[in-house]
Amino acid sequence: MTIQQWLALGLAMLFLAALPSLSVLTVVTRSASLGLWHGALTTVGIVLGDCLWILLALVGLEQVAQLEGWLPLIRALSASYLIVLGWQLWRSRDRKSSQLSLRETSQPASFLAGFLLTLADQKALLFYLGFFPTFLNLERIAASEVAGIMVIAIGTIGGVKLAYAWLAVQGQQRLIGRSQPWLQAIAAGLLISMGLILWLQLITGR
């Protein structure tokens, strides 16, 4: 790959990462309701999930076929998990002690929310399979190119999602304040809605 191809790939992935999506919404809701650290952990989960899909797209379809039977289960687990997280936020919206406990104990939940949500989106794999051939030959890809793509993915996807997390926290602090229980009610509603959307997609086969 030429320098121009690497730059084009990086800019394309940066633009795509910035588009509104369920992953962006998850980062924003976790950050605004529980703090920047939770947004960062959600971002790590999203990046890890995307890197897995990218690796599968670069390596080949044989490994993808082996995972195909697990995808509905992953989507069902992700949808249920988001609903549980939303319910936890809803229950804690009027109790400061519960909110503090939730911030301290649900850090793994934020990571898993991002990771499972990304794994549930098998359309990401189909996208990458159609996206990467624009920039490289998947049949003759070098290990150094795979490593470079991973670095670009981590930098662009992670950077954009962290920026969303920071903006969510800044907006929450300046406009509404940390003690507003209705913020957590909105975040809870969004998480539950995302879980229901995933369940609907699973039931309808989309």
PDB file of C-alpha atoms in Angstrom:
ATOM      1  CA  MET A   1       0.000   0.000   0.000  1.00  0.00           C
ATOM      2  CA  THR A   2       1.182   3.497  -0.810  1.00  0.00           C
ATOM      3  CA  ILE A   3       1.206   6.394   1.637  1.00  0.00           C
ATOM      4  CA  GLN A   4      -1.780   7.865  -0.199  1.00  0.00           C
ATOM      5  CA  GLN A   5      -3.719   4.616   0.259  1.00  0.00           C
ATOM      6  CA  TRP A   6      -2.925   4.522   3.976  1.00  0.00           C
ATOM      7  CA  LEU A   7      -4.054   8.141   4.383  1.00  0.00           C
ATOM      8  CA  ALA A   8      -7.258   7.488   2.431  1.00  0.00           C
ATOM      9  CA  LEU A   9      -7.973   4.394   4.532  1.00  0.00           C
ATOM     10  CA  GLY A  10      -7.404   6.317   7.757  1.00  0.00           C
ATOM     11  CA  LEU A  11      -9.639   9.224   6.718  1.00  0.00           C
ATOM     12  CA  ALA A  12     -12.387   6.851   5.565  1.00  0.00           C
ATOM     13  CA  MET A  13     -12.353   4.924   8.842  1.00  0.00           C
ATOM     14  CA  LEU A  14     -12.289   8.188  10.803  1.00  0.00           C
ATOM     15  CA  PHE A  15     -15.356   9.444   8.957  1.00  0.00           C
ATOM     16  CA  LEU A  16     -17.213   6.147   9.343  1.00  0.00           C
ATOM     17  CA  ALA A  17     -16.430   5.973  13.071  1.00  0.00           C
ATOM     18  CA  ALA A  18     -17.907   9.462  13.540  1.00  0.00           C
ATOM     19  CA  LEU A  19     -21.272   8.595  11.966  1.00  0.00           C
ATOM     20  CA  PRO A  20     -24.178   8.294  14.450  1.00  0.00           C
ATOM     21  CA  SER A  21     -24.763   4.667  15.404  1.00  0.00           C
ATOM     22  CA  LEU A  22     -25.800   2.394  18.269  1.00  0.00           C
ATOM     23  CA  SER A  23     -22.174   2.245  19.416  1.00  0.00           C
ATOM     24  CA  VAL A  24     -21.953   6.040  19.586  1.00  0.00           C
ATOM     25  CA  LEU A  25     -25.237   6.152  21.485  1.00  0.00           C
ATOM     26  CA  THR A  26     -23.965   3.554  23.957  1.00  0.00           C
ATOM     27  CA  VAL A  27     -20.762   5.512  24.601  1.00  0.00           C
ATOM     28  CA  VAL A  28     -22.712   8.737  25.107  1.00  0.00           C
ATOM     29  CA  THR A  29     -25.256   7.222  27.491  1.00  0.00           C
ATOM     30  CA  ARG A  30     -22.638   5.435  29.621  1.00  0.00           C
ATOM     31  CA  SER A  31     -20.466   8.573  29.762  1.00  0.00           C
ATOM     32  CA  ALA A  32     -23.261  11.023  30.540  1.00  0.00           C
ATOM     33  CA  SER A  33     -24.841   8.839  33.213  1.00  0.00           C
ATOM     34  CA  LEU A  34     -21.768   7.255  34.863  1.00  0.00           C
ATOM     35  CA  GLY A  35     -18.741   9.350  33.886  1.00  0.00           C
ATOM     36  CA  LEU A  36     -15.869   9.518  31.404  1.00  0.00           C
ATOM     37  CA  TRP A  37     -14.170   6.366  32.681  1.00  0.00           C
ATOM     38  CA  HIS A  38     -17.231   4.307  31.818  1.00  0.00           C
ATOM     39  CA  GLY A  39     -17.306   5.868  28.363  1.00  0.00           C
ATOM     40  CA  ALA A  40     -13.656   4.932  27.915  1.00  0.00           C
ATOM     41  CA  LEU A  41     -14.318   1.339  28.967  1.00  0.00           C
ATOM     42  CA  THR A  42     -17.248   1.143  26.555  1.00  0.00           C
ATOM     43  CA  THR A  43     -14.935   2.472  23.843  1.00  0.00           C
ATOM     44  CA  VAL A  44     -12.361  -0.239  24.589  1.00  0.00           C
ATOM     45  CA  GLY A  45     -15.064  -2.877  24.181  1.00  0.00           C
ATOM     46  CA  ILE A  46     -16.208  -1.381  20.869  1.00  0.00           C
ATOM     47  CA  VAL A  47     -12.658  -1.174  19.523  1.00  0.00           C
ATOM     48  CA  LEU A  48     -11.939  -4.770  20.520  1.00  0.00           C
ATOM     49  CA  GLY A  49     -15.128  -5.968  18.808  1.00  0.00           C
ATOM     50  CA  ASP A  50     -14.344  -4.009  15.647  1.00  0.00           C
ATOM     51  CA  CYS A  51     -10.795  -5.345  15.583  1.00  0.00           C
ATOM     52  CA  LEU A  52     -12.184  -8.872  15.739  1.00  0.00           C
ATOM     53  CA  TRP A  53     -14.486  -8.249  12.767  1.00  0.00           C
ATOM     54  CA  ILE A  54     -11.651  -6.579  10.848  1.00  0.00           C
ATOM     55  CA  LEU A  55      -9.337  -9.499  11.503  1.00  0.00           C
ATOM     56  CA  LEU A  56     -11.969 -11.962  10.290  1.00  0.00           C
ATOM     57  CA  ALA A  57     -12.541  -9.873   7.160  1.00  0.00           C
ATOM     58  CA  LEU A  58      -8.808  -9.788   6.432  1.00  0.00           C
ATOM     59  CA  VAL A  59      -8.068 -13.429   7.216  1.00  0.00           C
ATOM     60  CA  GLY A  60     -10.902 -14.966   5.200  1.00  0.00           C
ATOM     61  CA  LEU A  61     -14.421 -16.337   5.162  1.00  0.00           C
ATOM     62  CA  GLU A  62     -13.611 -19.830   6.422  1.00  0.00           C
ATOM     63  CA  GLN A  63     -13.274 -18.606   9.999  1.00  0.00           C
ATOM     64  CA  VAL A  64     -16.439 -16.512   9.601  1.00  0.00           C
ATOM     65  CA  ALA A  65     -18.461 -19.568   8.599  1.00  0.00           C
ATOM     66  CA  GLN A  66     -17.397 -21.311  11.795  1.00  0.00           C
ATOM     67  CA  LEU A  67     -18.828 -18.430  13.855  1.00  0.00           C
ATOM     68  CA  GLU A  68     -22.065 -18.022  11.901  1.00  0.00           C
ATOM     69  CA  GLY A  69     -24.055 -20.358  14.149  1.00  0.00           C
ATOM     70  CA  TRP A  70     -23.078 -18.323  17.216  1.00  0.00           C
ATOM     71  CA  LEU A  71     -24.168 -14.932  15.859  1.00  0.00           C
ATOM     72  CA  PRO A  72     -27.878 -15.156  16.827  1.00  0.00           C
ATOM     73  CA  LEU A  73     -26.872 -16.166  20.354  1.00  0.00           C
ATOM     74  CA  ILE A  74     -24.440 -13.255  20.575  1.00  0.00           C
ATOM     75  CA  ARG A  75     -27.124 -10.834  19.388  1.00  0.00           C
ATOM     76  CA  ALA A  76     -29.657 -12.171  21.887  1.00  0.00           C
ATOM     77  CA  LEU A  77     -27.099 -11.920  24.698  1.00  0.00           C
ATOM     78  CA  SER A  78     -26.145  -8.367  23.692  1.00  0.00           C
ATOM     79  CA  ALA A  79     -29.773  -7.231  23.465  1.00  0.00           C
ATOM     80  CA  SER A  80     -30.622  -8.712  26.863  1.00  0.00           C
ATOM     81  CA  TYR A  81     -27.507  -7.222  28.427  1.00  0.00           C
ATOM     82  CA  LEU A  82     -28.324  -3.697  27.236  1.00  0.00           C
ATOM     83  CA  ILE A  83     -31.837  -4.025  28.645  1.00  0.00           C
ATOM     84  CA  VAL A  84     -30.424  -5.143  32.012  1.00  0.00           C
ATOM     85  CA  LEU A  85     -28.010  -2.179  32.076  1.00  0.00           C
ATOM     86  CA  GLY A  86     -30.854   0.191  31.277  1.00  0.00           C
ATOM     87  CA  TRP A  87     -32.984  -1.291  34.048  1.00  0.00           C
ATOM     88  CA  GLN A  88     -30.140  -0.861  36.529  1.00  0.00           C
ATOM     89  CA  LEU A  89     -29.819   2.818  35.601  1.00  0.00           C
ATOM     90  CA  TRP A  90     -33.582   3.291  35.860  1.00  0.00           C
ATOM     91  CA  ARG A  91     -33.713   1.802  39.353  1.00  0.00           C
ATOM     92  CA  SER A  92     -30.816   3.941  40.589  1.00  0.00           C
ATOM     93  CA  ARG A  93     -31.983   7.276  39.176  1.00  0.00           C
ATOM     94  CA  ASP A  94     -33.465   8.570  42.479  1.00  0.00           C
ATOM     95  CA  ARG A  95     -30.936   7.088  44.904  1.00  0.00           C
ATOM     96  CA  LYS A  96     -27.535   8.785  45.138  1.00  0.00           C
ATOM     97  CA  SER A  97     -25.989   5.888  47.051  1.00  0.00           C
ATOM     98  CA  SER A  98     -27.098   3.488  44.325  1.00  0.00           C
ATOM     99  CA  GLN A  99     -25.702   5.791  41.652  1.00  0.00           C
ATOM    100  CA  LEU A 100     -22.319   5.885  43.410  1.00  0.00           C
ATOM    101  CA  SER A 101     -22.310   2.112  43.808  1.00  0.00           C
ATOM    102  CA  LEU A 102     -23.218   1.703  40.142  1.00  0.00           C
ATOM    103  CA  ARG A 103     -20.289   3.902  39.060  1.00  0.00           C
ATOM    104  CA  GLU A 104     -17.889   1.889  41.198  1.00  0.00           C
ATOM    105  CA  THR A 105     -19.062  -1.642  40.471  1.00  0.00           C
ATOM    106  CA  SER A 106     -20.312  -1.604  36.871  1.00  0.00           C
ATOM    107  CA  GLN A 107     -17.022  -0.902  35.090  1.00  0.00           C
ATOM    108  CA  PRO A 108     -16.881  -4.393  33.515  1.00  0.00           C
ATOM    109  CA  ALA A 109     -20.490  -3.862  32.437  1.00  0.00           C
ATOM    110  CA  SER A 110     -19.484  -0.798  30.421  1.00  0.00           C
ATOM    111  CA  PHE A 111     -16.751  -2.755  28.643  1.00  0.00           C
ATOM    112  CA  LEU A 112     -19.089  -5.661  27.906  1.00  0.00           C
ATOM    113  CA  ALA A 113     -21.801  -3.300  26.655  1.00  0.00           C
ATOM    114  CA  GLY A 114     -19.472  -1.987  23.954  1.00  0.00           C
ATOM    115  CA  PHE A 115     -17.939  -5.366  23.125  1.00  0.00           C
ATOM    116  CA  LEU A 116     -21.172  -7.360  22.899  1.00  0.00           C
ATOM    117  CA  LEU A 117     -22.969  -4.606  20.996  1.00  0.00           C
ATOM    118  CA  THR A 118     -20.215  -4.625  18.355  1.00  0.00           C
ATOM    119  CA  LEU A 119     -20.153  -8.416  18.120  1.00  0.00           C
ATOM    120  CA  ALA A 120     -23.930  -8.411  17.698  1.00  0.00           C
ATOM    121  CA  ASP A 121     -23.606  -6.314  14.558  1.00  0.00           C
ATOM    122  CA  GLN A 122     -22.576  -8.932  11.999  1.00  0.00           C
ATOM    123  CA  LYS A 123     -23.310  -6.352   9.310  1.00  0.00           C
ATOM    124  CA  ALA A 124     -19.981  -4.804  10.326  1.00  0.00           C
ATOM    125  CA  LEU A 125     -18.230  -7.869   8.938  1.00  0.00           C
ATOM    126  CA  LEU A 126     -20.085  -7.605   5.621  1.00  0.00           C
ATOM    127  CA  PHE A 127     -19.179  -3.927   5.499  1.00  0.00           C
ATOM    128  CA  TYR A 128     -15.480  -4.578   6.065  1.00  0.00           C
ATOM    129  CA  LEU A 129     -15.498  -7.347   3.451  1.00  0.00           C
ATOM    130  CA  GLY A 130     -16.751  -4.806   0.911  1.00  0.00           C
ATOM    131  CA  PHE A 131     -14.720  -1.894   2.246  1.00  0.00           C
ATOM    132  CA  PHE A 132     -11.147  -3.203   2.383  1.00  0.00           C
ATOM    133  CA  PRO A 133     -10.876  -4.414  -1.247  1.00  0.00           C
ATOM    134  CA  THR A 134     -10.985  -0.731  -2.231  1.00  0.00           C
ATOM    135  CA  PHE A 135      -7.601  -0.263  -0.591  1.00  0.00           C
ATOM    136  CA  LEU A 136      -5.821  -3.633  -0.766  1.00  0.00           C
ATOM    137  CA  ASN A 137      -5.871  -7.110  -2.220  1.00  0.00           C
ATOM    138  CA  LEU A 138      -7.278  -9.410   0.463  1.00  0.00           C
ATOM    139  CA  GLU A 139      -5.833 -12.472  -1.269  1.00  0.00           C
ATOM    140  CA  ARG A 140      -2.259 -11.188  -1.002  1.00  0.00           C
ATOM    141  CA  ILE A 141      -2.289  -9.181   2.202  1.00  0.00           C
ATOM    142  CA  ALA A 142       0.908  -8.977   4.231  1.00  0.00           C
ATOM    143  CA  ALA A 143       1.168  -9.289   8.000  1.00  0.00           C
ATOM    144  CA  SER A 144       2.547  -5.742   8.174  1.00  0.00           C
ATOM    145  CA  GLU A 145      -0.561  -4.462   6.388  1.00  0.00           C
ATOM    146  CA  VAL A 146      -2.835  -6.292   8.817  1.00  0.00           C
ATOM    147  CA  ALA A 147      -0.931  -4.705  11.713  1.00  0.00           C
ATOM    148  CA  GLY A 148      -1.169  -1.283  10.103  1.00  0.00           C
ATOM    149  CA  ILE A 149      -4.909  -1.592   9.596  1.00  0.00           C
ATOM    150  CA  MET A 150      -5.337  -2.617  13.224  1.00  0.00           C
ATOM    151  CA  VAL A 151      -3.377   0.441  14.374  1.00  0.00           C
ATOM    152  CA  ILE A 152      -5.508   2.706  12.185  1.00  0.00           C
ATOM    153  CA  ALA A 153      -8.708   1.080  13.468  1.00  0.00           C
ATOM    154  CA  ILE A 154      -7.681   1.498  17.096  1.00  0.00           C
ATOM    155  CA  GLY A 155      -6.667   5.119  16.539  1.00  0.00           C
ATOM    156  CA  THR A 156      -9.694   6.201  14.517  1.00  0.00           C
ATOM    157  CA  ILE A 157     -12.489   4.214  16.168  1.00  0.00           C
ATOM    158  CA  GLY A 158     -11.079   4.635  19.662  1.00  0.00           C
ATOM    159  CA  GLY A 159     -10.259   8.306  19.191  1.00  0.00           C
ATOM    160  CA  VAL A 160     -13.677   9.220  17.822  1.00  0.00           C
ATOM    161  CA  LYS A 161     -15.581   7.282  20.488  1.00  0.00           C
ATOM    162  CA  LEU A 162     -13.465   8.847  23.259  1.00  0.00           C
ATOM    163  CA  ALA A 163     -14.224  12.267  21.797  1.00  0.00           C
ATOM    164  CA  TYR A 164     -17.940  11.472  21.972  1.00  0.00           C
ATOM    165  CA  ALA A 165     -17.493  10.328  25.579  1.00  0.00           C
ATOM    166  CA  TRP A 166     -15.690  13.539  26.534  1.00  0.00           C
ATOM    167  CA  LEU A 167     -18.297  15.729  24.828  1.00  0.00           C
ATOM    168  CA  ALA A 168     -21.102  13.847  26.584  1.00  0.00           C
ATOM    169  CA  VAL A 169     -19.512  14.399  29.981  1.00  0.00           C
ATOM    170  CA  GLN A 170     -18.803  18.075  29.267  1.00  0.00           C
ATOM    171  CA  GLY A 171     -22.358  18.665  28.114  1.00  0.00           C
ATOM    172  CA  GLN A 172     -23.763  16.845  31.110  1.00  0.00           C
ATOM    173  CA  GLN A 173     -21.655  18.858  33.554  1.00  0.00           C
ATOM    174  CA  ARG A 174     -22.274  22.263  32.006  1.00  0.00           C
ATOM    175  CA  LEU A 175     -25.918  21.990  31.009  1.00  0.00           C
ATOM    176  CA  ILE A 176     -27.601  19.721  33.481  1.00  0.00           C
ATOM    177  CA  GLY A 177     -25.352  18.850  36.407  1.00  0.00           C
ATOM    178  CA  ARG A 178     -24.603  15.513  37.982  1.00  0.00           C
ATOM    179  CA  SER A 179     -27.526  15.460  40.394  1.00  0.00           C
ATOM    180  CA  GLN A 180     -30.299  15.428  37.790  1.00  0.00           C
ATOM    181  CA  PRO A 181     -32.086  12.051  38.047  1.00  0.00           C
ATOM    182  CA  TRP A 182     -33.890  12.518  34.761  1.00  0.00           C
ATOM    183  CA  LEU A 183     -30.556  12.264  32.911  1.00  0.00           C
ATOM    184  CA  GLN A 184     -30.205   8.689  34.118  1.00  0.00           C
ATOM    185  CA  ALA A 185     -33.824   8.050  33.197  1.00  0.00           C
ATOM    186  CA  ILE A 186     -33.096   9.156  29.613  1.00  0.00           C
ATOM    187  CA  ALA A 187     -29.906   7.062  29.495  1.00  0.00           C
ATOM    188  CA  ALA A 188     -31.809   4.063  30.844  1.00  0.00           C
ATOM    189  CA  GLY A 189     -34.517   4.502  28.228  1.00  0.00           C
ATOM    190  CA  LEU A 190     -31.932   4.686  25.448  1.00  0.00           C
ATOM    191  CA  LEU A 191     -30.148   1.530  26.582  1.00  0.00           C
ATOM    192  CA  ILE A 192     -33.417  -0.381  26.885  1.00  0.00           C
ATOM    193  CA  SER A 193     -34.498   0.895  23.460  1.00  0.00           C
ATOM    194  CA  MET A 194     -31.222  -0.274  21.890  1.00  0.00           C
ATOM    195  CA  GLY A 195     -31.703  -3.709  23.431  1.00  0.00           C
ATOM    196  CA  LEU A 196     -35.241  -3.901  22.063  1.00  0.00           C
ATOM    197  CA  ILE A 197     -34.027  -2.821  18.616  1.00  0.00           C
ATOM    198  CA  LEU A 198     -31.467  -5.636  18.610  1.00  0.00           C
ATOM    199  CA  TRP A 199     -34.142  -8.127  19.662  1.00  0.00           C
ATOM    200  CA  LEU A 200     -36.444  -6.865  16.884  1.00  0.00           C
ATOM    201  CA  GLN A 201     -33.657  -7.234  14.318  1.00  0.00           C
ATOM    202  CA  LEU A 202     -32.984 -10.748  15.563  1.00  0.00           C
ATOM    203  CA  ILE A 203     -36.658 -11.758  15.376  1.00  0.00           C
ATOM    204  CA  THR A 204     -37.180 -10.252  11.922  1.00  0.00           C
ATOM    205  CA  GLY A 205     -33.868 -11.641  10.612  1.00  0.00           C
ATOM    206  CA  ARG A 206     -32.398  -8.277   9.697  1.00  0.00           C
TER     207      ARG A 206
END
